[in-house]
Amino acid sequence: MNPLDLLPTGVAPPASELSFISLFWQAHIVVKAVIVGLFLASVWCWAIILEKTFSLSRAWRRAEKFEQQFWSGKSLDELYANIGHRPNHSMAALFVAAMREWRRSQEGGELRIGGLQLRVEKVMDVAIQKETMSLEKRLLVLATVGATAPFIGLFGTVWGIMSSFQAIAVSKNTNLAVVAPGIAEALFATALGLVAAIPAVIFYNKFNNDLSRLSIKLETFADEFSAILSRQIDERN
Amino acid sequence: MKKSLATSFLLHVMVLLAGMIVLPSAKEYTVEKLESVPIDLVTISEFTKLRAQKKDEKPEPEPEPPKPEKAEEKPEPEPEARPEPKPQPEIAALPPEPEAPRPPEPVAPEQPKPEARPEPEPAPAAKPQTAEKKVEKATPAPRPRVKPRRPRRPPVKKRRKFDVDRIAALLNKVPDANSGRRSAGRETARLRPGEVDQSRGTDALITMDERAALRAQIERCWNPPIGVRDAQDLLVRLRIRLKPDGSLESAPQIVNKGSSQYFQVAAESAMRAIRRCQPFTMPPEKYRSWREIIVNFDPREMIQG
């Protein structure tokens, strides 16, 4: 016997379409909100991922290039003139901050050496912090999405299953046709949550690692540069 | 940031579109059409019926000589039995079997019968008669009980002795069915109290429960003849026809003959019981199967309990 024959006439046969779109439109409003939210989160995550990938790799490349120039034997004043007042990457920003402080202490013809070393180091520390902060910007979003998206999806799933059980209770029919759509849309929410969360977590870890490497590089450079400056100061004395 | 946001959004839309195109919709599962297997829920009573039927099948093929008396009776029930095969055998089982508790017990003080059976001491005049009867009639009355046991053993032995052909036939179980048909005529005669011919059974059959209920109804009204000797000769078979409401359609008929002098008394008491108890409460939807039934009144059952 065809199981469809057993369906009471009031119950529509299973929805002919079970595509993403039809699943979405059949879903309960809460599930819809969850799905939309997860979709937006995924878009935002990927925007951050793209942006961070480019900016971090760019920062790394430029830092390497700058280090080459720095150790190439050019005079620091020349380098400073080349870079100008608008450093376009973090290591240059570090260098410019230190050089500016150095220049400022020579203003007025007299060299104020007392505390110069300390001041330069402070300035470079501040520069490093600023740079890392700007590089870390929005990285927390990835962590948040990675941690919460599965739960949000799970919430949508639970809600969808709840409504499908309500459908069972209302129609007093345990036929799969009554249960299946609700469960399908519910599982769809979880799937979306995972789709959003997995890349977020992966790239968050990757960016974290990249950032720590970059900040170590900056600190090393800052130490080296302050060593050079302190040598200069001693020579002038 | 705007750039990457735009690209991200574009990428998502592309993935969605690709998903919609590549996975347009869920594929329908093509379920192989299996022939539906009808499943019947079997109640305990139906199950016992089935077992009772099996019991019947075995004794049938047995080579026992059907008793002359019963053979005579058979021709009558058979023609009737065909149109409605079930009712007769079933009913035969009803009254005699199990519970003989209430009415007979008062008899206990006298207890003439149990003594009479082993050794006819008490009644001198009766002795010769009973002795003769025992010799002669011992076969007919008691057999019904003994039969089931005896028949099973001998048939097995005989079959073993049979030729290879026979064995093959046994394995196929074809002979059982055939022999069952052949002996169909004998079946009714051989039915012991408590045994039911279910071989032609269908769903219209009265179940054990209903049979037991009917028997209880009848037993309530039956005062078996008390103090009668040779109770084994007093088996009374009544054919009764019932209306759909359970009342008697016509006066009950006595189906068998008894050689005992008290047979008439027993028959009267049985008829009285039937009349007094009507109408019987039976499932109306199975009226066909109990429109005409045969009831066995066996005082021994009642007395022995």
PDB file of N, CA, C and O in Angstrom, chain A residues 147-192:
ATOM      1  N   ALA A 147      33.204  30.821  18.147  1.00  0.00           N
ATOM      2  CA  ALA A 147      32.757  30.177  19.378  1.00  0.00           C
ATOM      3  C   ALA A 147      31.243  30.084  19.454  1.00  0.00           C
ATOM      4  O   ALA A 147      30.705  29.115  19.985  1.00  0.00           O
ATOM      5  N   THR A 148      30.548  31.100  18.933  1.00  0.00           N
ATOM      6  CA  THR A 148      29.101  31.144  19.182  1.00  0.00           C
ATOM      7  C   THR A 148      28.250  30.659  18.019  1.00  0.00           C
ATOM      8  O   THR A 148      27.104  30.264  18.242  1.00  0.00           O
ATOM      9  N   ALA A 149      28.779  30.670  16.818  1.00  0.00           N
ATOM     10  CA  ALA A 149      27.934  30.291  15.679  1.00  0.00           C
ATOM     11  C   ALA A 149      27.348  28.893  15.825  1.00  0.00           C
ATOM     12  O   ALA A 149      26.160  28.692  15.533  1.00  0.00           O
ATOM     13  N   PRO A 150      28.126  27.916  16.274  1.00  0.00           N
ATOM     14  CA  PRO A 150      27.503  26.595  16.442  1.00  0.00           C
ATOM     15  C   PRO A 150      26.336  26.632  17.407  1.00  0.00           C
ATOM     16  O   PRO A 150      25.318  25.966  17.186  1.00  0.00           O
ATOM     17  N   PHE A 151      26.478  27.443  18.456  1.00  0.00           N
ATOM     18  CA  PHE A 151      25.378  27.502  19.425  1.00  0.00           C
ATOM     19  C   PHE A 151      24.155  28.174  18.825  1.00  0.00           C
ATOM     20  O   PHE A 151      23.022  27.751  19.065  1.00  0.00           O
ATOM     21  N   ILE A 152      24.423  29.222  18.046  1.00  0.00           N
ATOM     22  CA  ILE A 152      23.281  29.886  17.416  1.00  0.00           C
ATOM     23  C   ILE A 152      22.576  28.923  16.465  1.00  0.00           C
ATOM     24  O   ILE A 152      21.348  28.814  16.451  1.00  0.00           O
ATOM     25  N   GLY A 153      23.389  28.202  15.685  1.00  0.00           N
ATOM     26  CA  GLY A 153      22.789  27.212  14.791  1.00  0.00           C
ATOM     27  C   GLY A 153      22.031  26.153  15.566  1.00  0.00           C
ATOM     28  O   GLY A 153      20.940  25.730  15.189  1.00  0.00           O
ATOM     29  N   LEU A 154      22.607  25.771  16.694  1.00  0.00           N
ATOM     30  CA  LEU A 154      21.943  24.758  17.513  1.00  0.00           C
ATOM     31  C   LEU A 154      20.615  25.288  18.041  1.00  0.00           C
ATOM     32  O   LEU A 154      19.617  24.560  18.106  1.00  0.00           O
ATOM     33  N   PHE A 155      20.630  26.552  18.378  1.00  0.00           N
ATOM     34  CA  PHE A 155      19.376  27.158  18.839  1.00  0.00           C
ATOM     35  C   PHE A 155      18.314  27.068  17.743  1.00  0.00           C
ATOM     36  O   PHE A 155      17.166  26.675  18.000  1.00  0.00           O
ATOM     37  N   GLY A 156      18.728  27.429  16.520  1.00  0.00           N
ATOM     38  CA  GLY A 156      17.773  27.318  15.414  1.00  0.00           C
ATOM     39  C   GLY A 156      17.291  25.886  15.253  1.00  0.00           C
ATOM     40  O   GLY A 156      16.114  25.623  15.019  1.00  0.00           O
ATOM     41  N   THR A 157      18.206  24.936  15.428  1.00  0.00           N
ATOM     42  CA  THR A 157      17.826  23.531  15.280  1.00  0.00           C
ATOM     43  C   THR A 157      16.825  23.121  16.347  1.00  0.00           C
ATOM     44  O   THR A 157      15.810  22.482  16.063  1.00  0.00           O
ATOM     45  N   VAL A 158      17.132  23.511  17.561  1.00  0.00           N
ATOM     46  CA  VAL A 158      16.229  23.141  18.647  1.00  0.00           C
ATOM     47  C   VAL A 158      14.852  23.747  18.399  1.00  0.00           C
ATOM     48  O   VAL A 158      13.814  23.094  18.564  1.00  0.00           O
ATOM     49  N   TRP A 159      14.863  24.987  17.962  1.00  0.00           N
ATOM     50  CA  TRP A 159      13.576  25.638  17.716  1.00  0.00           C
ATOM     51  C   TRP A 159      12.823  24.925  16.592  1.00  0.00           C
ATOM     52  O   TRP A 159      11.621  24.675  16.699  1.00  0.00           O
ATOM     53  N   GLY A 160      13.547  24.597  15.541  1.00  0.00           N
ATOM     54  CA  GLY A 160      12.890  23.914  14.420  1.00  0.00           C
ATOM     55  C   GLY A 160      12.334  22.569  14.841  1.00  0.00           C
ATOM     56  O   GLY A 160      11.229  22.181  14.462  1.00  0.00           O
ATOM     57  N   ILE A 161      13.093  21.852  15.653  1.00  0.00           N
ATOM     58  CA  ILE A 161      12.598  20.544  16.094  1.00  0.00           C
ATOM     59  C   ILE A 161      11.414  20.716  17.022  1.00  0.00           C
ATOM     60  O   ILE A 161      10.444  19.952  16.969  1.00  0.00           O
ATOM     61  N   MET A 162      11.482  21.741  17.828  1.00  0.00           N
ATOM     62  CA  MET A 162      10.317  22.030  18.668  1.00  0.00           C
ATOM     63  C   MET A 162       9.077  22.234  17.819  1.00  0.00           C
ATOM     64  O   MET A 162       8.013  21.663  18.079  1.00  0.00           O
ATOM     65  N   SER A 163       9.234  23.052  16.777  1.00  0.00           N
ATOM     66  CA  SER A 163       8.042  23.332  15.973  1.00  0.00           C
ATOM     67  C   SER A 163       7.600  22.086  15.216  1.00  0.00           C
ATOM     68  O   SER A 163       6.407  21.879  15.002  1.00  0.00           O
ATOM     69  N   SER A 164       8.564  21.232  14.861  1.00  0.00           N
ATOM     70  CA  SER A 164       8.117  20.031  14.154  1.00  0.00           C
ATOM     71  C   SER A 164       7.402  19.085  15.102  1.00  0.00           C
ATOM     72  O   SER A 164       6.455  18.395  14.718  1.00  0.00           O
ATOM     73  N   PHE A 165       7.819  19.086  16.341  1.00  0.00           N
ATOM     74  CA  PHE A 165       7.078  18.265  17.305  1.00  0.00           C
ATOM     75  C   PHE A 165       5.696  18.847  17.567  1.00  0.00           C
ATOM     76  O   PHE A 165       4.729  18.115  17.770  1.00  0.00           O
ATOM     77  N   GLN A 166       5.648  20.170  17.555  1.00  0.00           N
ATOM     78  CA  GLN A 166       4.318  20.776  17.683  1.00  0.00           C
ATOM     79  C   GLN A 166       3.445  20.368  16.506  1.00  0.00           C
ATOM     80  O   GLN A 166       2.242  20.123  16.662  1.00  0.00           O
ATOM     81  N   ALA A 167       4.078  20.300  15.331  1.00  0.00           N
ATOM     82  CA  ALA A 167       3.303  19.879  14.165  1.00  0.00           C
ATOM     83  C   ALA A 167       2.774  18.473  14.359  1.00  0.00           C
ATOM     84  O   ALA A 167       1.645  18.154  14.009  1.00  0.00           O
ATOM     85  N   ILE A 168       3.609  17.626  14.951  1.00  0.00           N
ATOM     86  CA  ILE A 168       3.132  16.263  15.237  1.00  0.00           C
ATOM     87  C   ILE A 168       1.947  16.318  16.182  1.00  0.00           C
ATOM     88  O   ILE A 168       0.918  15.677  15.972  1.00  0.00           O
ATOM     89  N   ALA A 169       2.102  17.124  17.211  1.00  0.00           N
ATOM     90  CA  ALA A 169       1.043  17.167  18.216  1.00  0.00           C
ATOM     91  C   ALA A 169      -0.248  17.695  17.617  1.00  0.00           C
ATOM     92  O   ALA A 169      -1.331  17.184  17.899  1.00  0.00           O
ATOM     93  N   VAL A 170      -0.121  18.703  16.769  1.00  0.00           N
ATOM     94  CA  VAL A 170      -1.328  19.304  16.216  1.00  0.00           C
ATOM     95  C   VAL A 170      -1.997  18.360  15.238  1.00  0.00           C
ATOM     96  O   VAL A 170      -3.204  18.139  15.289  1.00  0.00           O
ATOM     97  N   SER A 171      -1.199  17.792  14.348  1.00  0.00           N
ATOM     98  CA  SER A 171      -1.810  16.951  13.314  1.00  0.00           C
ATOM     99  C   SER A 171      -2.082  15.549  13.832  1.00  0.00           C
ATOM    100  O   SER A 171      -2.704  14.744  13.170  1.00  0.00           O
ATOM    101  N   LYS A 172      -1.567  15.255  15.026  1.00  0.00           N
ATOM    102  CA  LYS A 172      -1.763  13.916  15.594  1.00  0.00           C
ATOM    103  C   LYS A 172      -1.368  12.841  14.595  1.00  0.00           C
ATOM    104  O   LYS A 172      -2.042  11.836  14.424  1.00  0.00           O
ATOM    105  N   ASN A 173      -0.287  13.130  13.927  1.00  0.00           N
ATOM    106  CA  ASN A 173       0.149  12.234  12.873  1.00  0.00           C
ATOM    107  C   ASN A 173       1.651  12.156  12.951  1.00  0.00           C
ATOM    108  O   ASN A 173       2.339  13.158  12.888  1.00  0.00           O
ATOM    109  N   THR A 174       2.178  10.974  13.125  1.00  0.00           N
ATOM    110  CA  THR A 174       3.628  10.843  13.222  1.00  0.00           C
ATOM    111  C   THR A 174       4.236  10.553  11.879  1.00  0.00           C
ATOM    112  O   THR A 174       5.384  10.153  11.785  1.00  0.00           O
ATOM    113  N   ASN A 175       3.491  10.757  10.835  1.00  0.00           N
ATOM    114  CA  ASN A 175       4.035  10.479   9.513  1.00  0.00           C
ATOM    115  C   ASN A 175       5.289  11.301   9.286  1.00  0.00           C
ATOM    116  O   ASN A 175       5.401  12.438   9.724  1.00  0.00           O
ATOM    117  N   LEU A 176       6.232  10.711   8.576  1.00  0.00           N
ATOM    118  CA  LEU A 176       7.491  11.407   8.307  1.00  0.00           C
ATOM    119  C   LEU A 176       7.239  12.720   7.584  1.00  0.00           C
ATOM    120  O   LEU A 176       7.956  13.688   7.775  1.00  0.00           O
ATOM    121  N   ALA A 177       6.208  12.752   6.767  1.00  0.00           N
ATOM    122  CA  ALA A 177       5.952  13.963   6.002  1.00  0.00           C
ATOM    123  C   ALA A 177       5.667  15.139   6.912  1.00  0.00           C
ATOM    124  O   ALA A 177       5.898  16.282   6.557  1.00  0.00           O
ATOM    125  N   VAL A 178       5.155  14.867   8.084  1.00  0.00           N
ATOM    126  CA  VAL A 178       4.880  15.949   9.023  1.00  0.00           C
ATOM    127  C   VAL A 178       6.158  16.386   9.721  1.00  0.00           C
ATOM    128  O   VAL A 178       6.404  17.554   9.958  1.00  0.00           O
ATOM    129  N   VAL A 179       6.997  15.437  10.026  1.00  0.00           N
ATOM    130  CA  VAL A 179       8.175  15.707  10.849  1.00  0.00           C
ATOM    131  C   VAL A 179       9.337  16.207  10.015  1.00  0.00           C
ATOM    132  O   VAL A 179      10.077  17.090  10.421  1.00  0.00           O
ATOM    133  N   ALA A 180       9.486  15.631   8.833  1.00  0.00           N
ATOM    134  CA  ALA A 180      10.720  15.826   8.073  1.00  0.00           C
ATOM    135  C   ALA A 180      11.037  17.285   7.752  1.00  0.00           C
ATOM    136  O   ALA A 180      12.166  17.708   7.961  1.00  0.00           O
ATOM    137  N   PRO A 181      10.084  18.086   7.243  1.00  0.00           N
ATOM    138  CA  PRO A 181      10.448  19.448   6.870  1.00  0.00           C
ATOM    139  C   PRO A 181      11.005  20.239   8.047  1.00  0.00           C
ATOM    140  O   PRO A 181      12.019  20.934   7.913  1.00  0.00           O
ATOM    141  N   GLY A 182      10.360  20.118   9.193  1.00  0.00           N
ATOM    142  CA  GLY A 182      10.837  20.846  10.357  1.00  0.00           C
ATOM    143  C   GLY A 182      12.245  20.443  10.727  1.00  0.00           C
ATOM    144  O   GLY A 182      13.110  21.285  11.003  1.00  0.00           O
ATOM    145  N   ILE A 183      12.501  19.157  10.678  1.00  0.00           N
ATOM    146  CA  ILE A 183      13.834  18.687  11.056  1.00  0.00           C
ATOM    147  C   ILE A 183      14.854  19.107  10.008  1.00  0.00           C
ATOM    148  O   ILE A 183      15.978  19.491  10.335  1.00  0.00           O
ATOM    149  N   ALA A 184      14.446  19.065   8.744  1.00  0.00           N
ATOM    150  CA  ALA A 184      15.377  19.464   7.687  1.00  0.00           C
ATOM    151  C   ALA A 184      15.774  20.923   7.860  1.00  0.00           C
ATOM    152  O   ALA A 184      16.952  21.269   7.804  1.00  0.00           O
ATOM    153  N   GLU A 185      14.767  21.776   8.090  1.00  0.00           N
ATOM    154  CA  GLU A 185      15.101  23.196   8.227  1.00  0.00           C
ATOM    155  C   GLU A 185      15.908  23.424   9.499  1.00  0.00           C
ATOM    156  O   GLU A 185      16.804  24.266   9.548  1.00  0.00           O
ATOM    157  N   ALA A 186      15.605  22.619  10.510  1.00  0.00           N
ATOM    158  CA  ALA A 186      16.336  22.774  11.758  1.00  0.00           C
ATOM    159  C   ALA A 186      17.801  22.404  11.569  1.00  0.00           C
ATOM    160  O   ALA A 186      18.707  23.123  11.992  1.00  0.00           O
ATOM    161  N   LEU A 187      18.023  21.292  10.892  1.00  0.00           N
ATOM    162  CA  LEU A 187      19.401  20.871  10.673  1.00  0.00           C
ATOM    163  C   LEU A 187      20.116  21.854   9.766  1.00  0.00           C
ATOM    164  O   LEU A 187      21.327  22.044   9.867  1.00  0.00           O
ATOM    165  N   PHE A 188      19.366  22.476   8.896  1.00  0.00           N
ATOM    166  CA  PHE A 188      19.947  23.474   8.015  1.00  0.00           C
ATOM    167  C   PHE A 188      20.566  24.593   8.844  1.00  0.00           C
ATOM    168  O   PHE A 188      21.653  25.087   8.525  1.00  0.00           O
ATOM    169  N   ALA A 189      19.908  24.970   9.923  1.00  0.00           N
ATOM    170  CA  ALA A 189      20.446  26.033  10.778  1.00  0.00           C
ATOM    171  C   ALA A 189      21.773  25.607  11.389  1.00  0.00           C
ATOM    172  O   ALA A 189      22.740  26.376  11.410  1.00  0.00           O
ATOM    173  N   THR A 190      21.825  24.372  11.880  1.00  0.00           N
ATOM    174  CA  THR A 190      23.089  23.906  12.450  1.00  0.00           C
ATOM    175  C   THR A 190      24.186  23.882  11.405  1.00  0.00           C
ATOM    176  O   THR A 190      25.334  24.261  11.668  1.00  0.00           O
ATOM    177  N   ALA A 191      23.825  23.430  10.208  1.00  0.00           N
ATOM    178  CA  ALA A 191      24.825  23.374   9.149  1.00  0.00           C
ATOM    179  C   ALA A 191      25.381  24.761   8.878  1.00  0.00           C
ATOM    180  O   ALA A 191      26.594  24.946   8.750  1.00  0.00           O
ATOM    181  N   LEU A 192      24.493  25.751   8.813  1.00  0.00           N
ATOM    182  CA  LEU A 192      24.956  27.113   8.574  1.00  0.00           C
ATOM    183  C   LEU A 192      25.862  27.578   9.696  1.00  0.00           C
ATOM    184  O   LEU A 192      26.888  28.225   9.461  1.00  0.00           O
TER     185      LEU A 192
END
